[in-house]
């Protein structure tokens, strides 16, 4: 399984914050009020003296959530992303990573939790950046 698919599956199956009833795509976000996607934001690769690769995969997790002049949905979105970022950090501390074929994950990081990238009257798109470090096995 490639890194994008493995990370999306890991978030979908392991993260208690993501409602399994909501749509969770890869590289696509539709028009549902609540919907998620994971997009690749580029990879970097280095090779050690033994010829083994270390790959850093950069992803953007995007959630489309209710938004508007009412305070409650906006605060709920902020809480969701703060908790999601904390969950990713906890998974890193516990060494619970996505399972990527041919690689051993060694670190996962989250940053820029809950940045609004697009807003309309009733919904907004928020993002979290995720960095996954993999070593070739």
mmCIF file of C-alpha atoms in Angstrom:
data_model
loop_
_atom_site.group_PDB
_atom_site.id
_atom_site.type_symbol
_atom_site.label_atom_id
_atom_site.label_comp_id
_atom_site.label_asym_id
_atom_site.label_seq_id
_atom_site.Cartn_x
_atom_site.Cartn_y
_atom_site.Cartn_z
ATOM 1 C CA UNK A 1 0.000 0.000 0.000
ATOM 2 C CA UNK A 2 1.409 3.426 -0.911
ATOM 3 C CA UNK A 3 1.961 6.140 1.694
ATOM 4 C CA UNK A 4 -1.104 8.217 0.791
ATOM 5 C CA UNK A 5 -3.484 5.258 0.885
ATOM 6 C CA UNK A 6 -1.893 3.812 4.045
ATOM 7 C CA UNK A 7 -2.087 7.139 5.898
ATOM 8 C CA UNK A 8 -5.699 7.740 4.823
ATOM 9 C CA UNK A 9 -6.617 4.206 5.940
ATOM 10 C CA UNK A 10 -4.759 4.696 9.254
ATOM 11 C CA UNK A 11 -6.610 7.945 9.980
ATOM 12 C CA UNK A 12 -9.941 6.469 8.906
ATOM 13 C CA UNK A 13 -9.641 3.277 10.948
ATOM 14 C CA UNK A 14 -7.643 4.378 13.983
ATOM 15 C CA UNK A 15 -8.587 7.980 14.742
ATOM 16 C CA UNK A 16 -11.623 8.139 17.058
ATOM 17 C CA UNK A 17 -12.309 11.753 16.013
ATOM 18 C CA UNK A 18 -13.178 10.896 12.417
ATOM 19 C CA UNK A 19 -16.782 9.796 12.027
ATOM 20 C CA UNK A 20 -16.815 6.584 9.990
ATOM 21 C CA UNK A 21 -20.134 7.664 8.437
ATOM 22 C CA UNK A 22 -18.554 10.727 6.814
ATOM 23 C CA UNK A 23 -16.902 10.502 3.412
ATOM 24 C CA UNK A 24 -13.064 10.341 3.492
ATOM 25 C CA UNK A 25 -11.454 10.679 0.065
ATOM 26 C CA UNK A 26 -7.939 10.833 -1.330
ATOM 27 C CA UNK A 27 -7.039 13.950 -3.354
ATOM 28 C CA UNK A 28 -10.699 14.966 -3.706
ATOM 29 C CA UNK A 29 -13.171 16.924 -1.616
ATOM 30 C CA UNK A 30 -16.817 17.040 -2.652
ATOM 31 C CA UNK A 31 -19.761 19.161 -1.598
ATOM 32 C CA UNK A 32 -20.988 17.317 1.507
ATOM 33 C CA UNK A 33 -21.333 19.449 4.646
ATOM 34 C CA UNK A 34 -18.870 17.216 6.498
ATOM 35 C CA UNK A 35 -16.252 15.491 4.402
ATOM 36 C CA UNK A 36 -12.533 14.721 4.602
ATOM 37 C CA UNK A 37 -9.676 14.198 2.194
ATOM 38 C CA UNK A 38 -5.966 13.503 2.384
ATOM 39 C CA UNK A 39 -3.782 15.031 -0.334
ATOM 40 C CA UNK A 40 -0.153 14.477 -1.124
ATOM 41 C CA UNK A 41 1.909 17.665 -0.814
ATOM 42 C CA UNK A 42 5.165 16.217 -2.163
ATOM 43 C CA UNK A 43 7.834 13.847 -0.929
ATOM 44 C CA UNK A 44 11.559 14.138 -0.337
ATOM 45 C CA UNK A 45 13.944 11.219 -0.494
ATOM 46 C CA UNK A 46 17.504 10.757 0.732
ATOM 47 C CA UNK A 47 19.689 7.692 0.328
ATOM 48 C CA UNK A 48 22.167 6.567 2.988
ATOM 49 C CA UNK A 49 25.609 5.039 2.349
ATOM 50 C CA UNK A 50 24.067 1.558 2.287
ATOM 51 C CA UNK A 51 21.683 2.606 -0.471
ATOM 52 C CA UNK A 52 18.559 2.616 1.702
ATOM 53 C CA UNK A 53 16.040 5.392 1.245
ATOM 54 C CA UNK A 54 14.536 7.664 3.861
ATOM 55 C CA UNK A 55 11.374 9.247 2.518
ATOM 56 C CA UNK A 56 9.521 12.185 4.017
ATOM 57 C CA UNK A 57 5.912 12.247 2.843
ATOM 58 C CA UNK A 58 4.055 15.523 3.213
ATOM 59 C CA UNK A 59 0.280 15.374 3.328
ATOM 60 C CA UNK A 60 -2.534 17.846 3.798
ATOM 61 C CA UNK A 61 -5.593 16.578 5.669
ATOM 62 C CA UNK A 62 -8.563 18.743 4.705
ATOM 63 C CA UNK A 63 -11.947 18.718 6.401
ATOM 64 C CA UNK A 64 -15.029 20.456 5.132
ATOM 65 C CA UNK A 65 -17.088 21.299 8.197
ATOM 66 C CA UNK A 66 -20.108 23.432 9.142
ATOM 67 C CA UNK A 67 -19.194 27.127 9.460
ATOM 68 C CA UNK A 68 -20.948 30.438 9.819
ATOM 69 C CA UNK A 69 -21.863 33.311 12.076
ATOM 70 C CA UNK A 70 -22.944 30.949 14.883
ATOM 71 C CA UNK A 71 -20.101 30.392 17.336
ATOM 72 C CA UNK A 72 -20.703 26.707 18.155
ATOM 73 C CA UNK A 73 -19.770 25.106 14.793
ATOM 74 C CA UNK A 74 -16.685 27.290 14.486
ATOM 75 C CA UNK A 75 -15.485 26.341 17.970
ATOM 76 C CA UNK A 76 -16.287 22.682 17.262
ATOM 77 C CA UNK A 77 -14.036 22.802 14.200
ATOM 78 C CA UNK A 78 -11.242 24.398 16.244
ATOM 79 C CA UNK A 79 -11.623 21.679 18.897
ATOM 80 C CA UNK A 80 -11.646 18.941 16.249
ATOM 81 C CA UNK A 81 -8.340 20.111 14.782
ATOM 82 C CA UNK A 82 -6.677 20.714 18.153
ATOM 83 C CA UNK A 83 -7.678 17.195 19.202
ATOM 84 C CA UNK A 84 -6.638 15.682 15.858
ATOM 85 C CA UNK A 85 -3.205 17.274 16.132
ATOM 86 C CA UNK A 86 -2.870 15.976 19.702
ATOM 87 C CA UNK A 87 -3.980 12.500 18.566
ATOM 88 C CA UNK A 88 -1.300 12.415 15.845
ATOM 89 C CA UNK A 89 1.343 13.459 18.404
ATOM 90 C CA UNK A 90 0.127 10.718 20.745
ATOM 91 C CA UNK A 91 0.365 8.128 17.977
ATOM 92 C CA UNK A 92 3.936 9.248 17.318
ATOM 93 C CA UNK A 93 4.844 8.854 20.997
ATOM 94 C CA UNK A 94 3.276 5.371 20.979
ATOM 95 C CA UNK A 95 5.001 4.483 17.674
ATOM 96 C CA UNK A 96 1.634 3.658 16.090
ATOM 97 C CA UNK A 97 2.104 4.505 12.423
ATOM 98 C CA UNK A 98 0.537 3.832 9.032
ATOM 99 C CA UNK A 99 1.688 0.571 7.435
ATOM 100 C CA UNK A 100 3.444 1.433 4.150
ATOM 101 C CA UNK A 101 4.655 -1.444 1.970
ATOM 102 C CA UNK A 102 8.458 -1.730 1.854
ATOM 103 C CA UNK A 103 9.027 0.896 4.546
ATOM 104 C CA UNK A 104 9.110 1.260 8.312
ATOM 105 C CA UNK A 105 7.534 4.474 9.570
ATOM 106 C CA UNK A 106 9.723 6.203 12.161
ATOM 107 C CA UNK A 107 7.933 9.486 12.824
ATOM 108 C CA UNK A 108 4.675 11.295 12.173
ATOM 109 C CA UNK A 109 4.124 14.991 12.844
ATOM 110 C CA UNK A 110 1.207 17.397 12.591
ATOM 111 C CA UNK A 111 1.342 21.150 12.117
ATOM 112 C CA UNK A 112 -0.826 24.150 11.234
ATOM 113 C CA UNK A 113 -3.948 22.578 12.716
ATOM 114 C CA UNK A 114 -7.244 24.123 11.716
ATOM 115 C CA UNK A 115 -6.093 26.703 9.191
ATOM 116 C CA UNK A 116 -9.100 27.813 7.131
ATOM 117 C CA UNK A 117 -8.298 27.595 3.431
ATOM 118 C CA UNK A 118 -11.754 28.357 2.046
ATOM 119 C CA UNK A 119 -14.968 29.594 3.635
ATOM 120 C CA UNK A 120 -18.520 30.002 2.421
ATOM 121 C CA UNK A 121 -21.731 30.959 4.211
ATOM 122 C CA UNK A 122 -22.406 27.501 5.674
ATOM 123 C CA UNK A 123 -19.169 25.536 5.421
ATOM 124 C CA UNK A 124 -15.420 25.992 5.502
ATOM 125 C CA UNK A 125 -12.393 23.941 4.546
ATOM 126 C CA UNK A 126 -9.808 23.528 7.261
ATOM 127 C CA UNK A 127 -6.438 21.848 6.973
ATOM 128 C CA UNK A 128 -3.801 20.055 8.998
ATOM 129 C CA UNK A 129 -0.355 19.332 7.603
ATOM 130 C CA UNK A 130 1.044 15.864 8.284
ATOM 131 C CA UNK A 131 4.627 14.740 7.773
ATOM 132 C CA UNK A 132 5.382 10.998 7.731
ATOM 133 C CA UNK A 133 8.990 9.781 7.793
ATOM 134 C CA UNK A 134 9.685 6.340 6.336
ATOM 135 C CA UNK A 135 12.820 4.211 6.162
ATOM 136 C CA UNK A 136 13.250 1.549 3.507
ATOM 137 C CA UNK A 137 13.379 -2.014 4.847
#
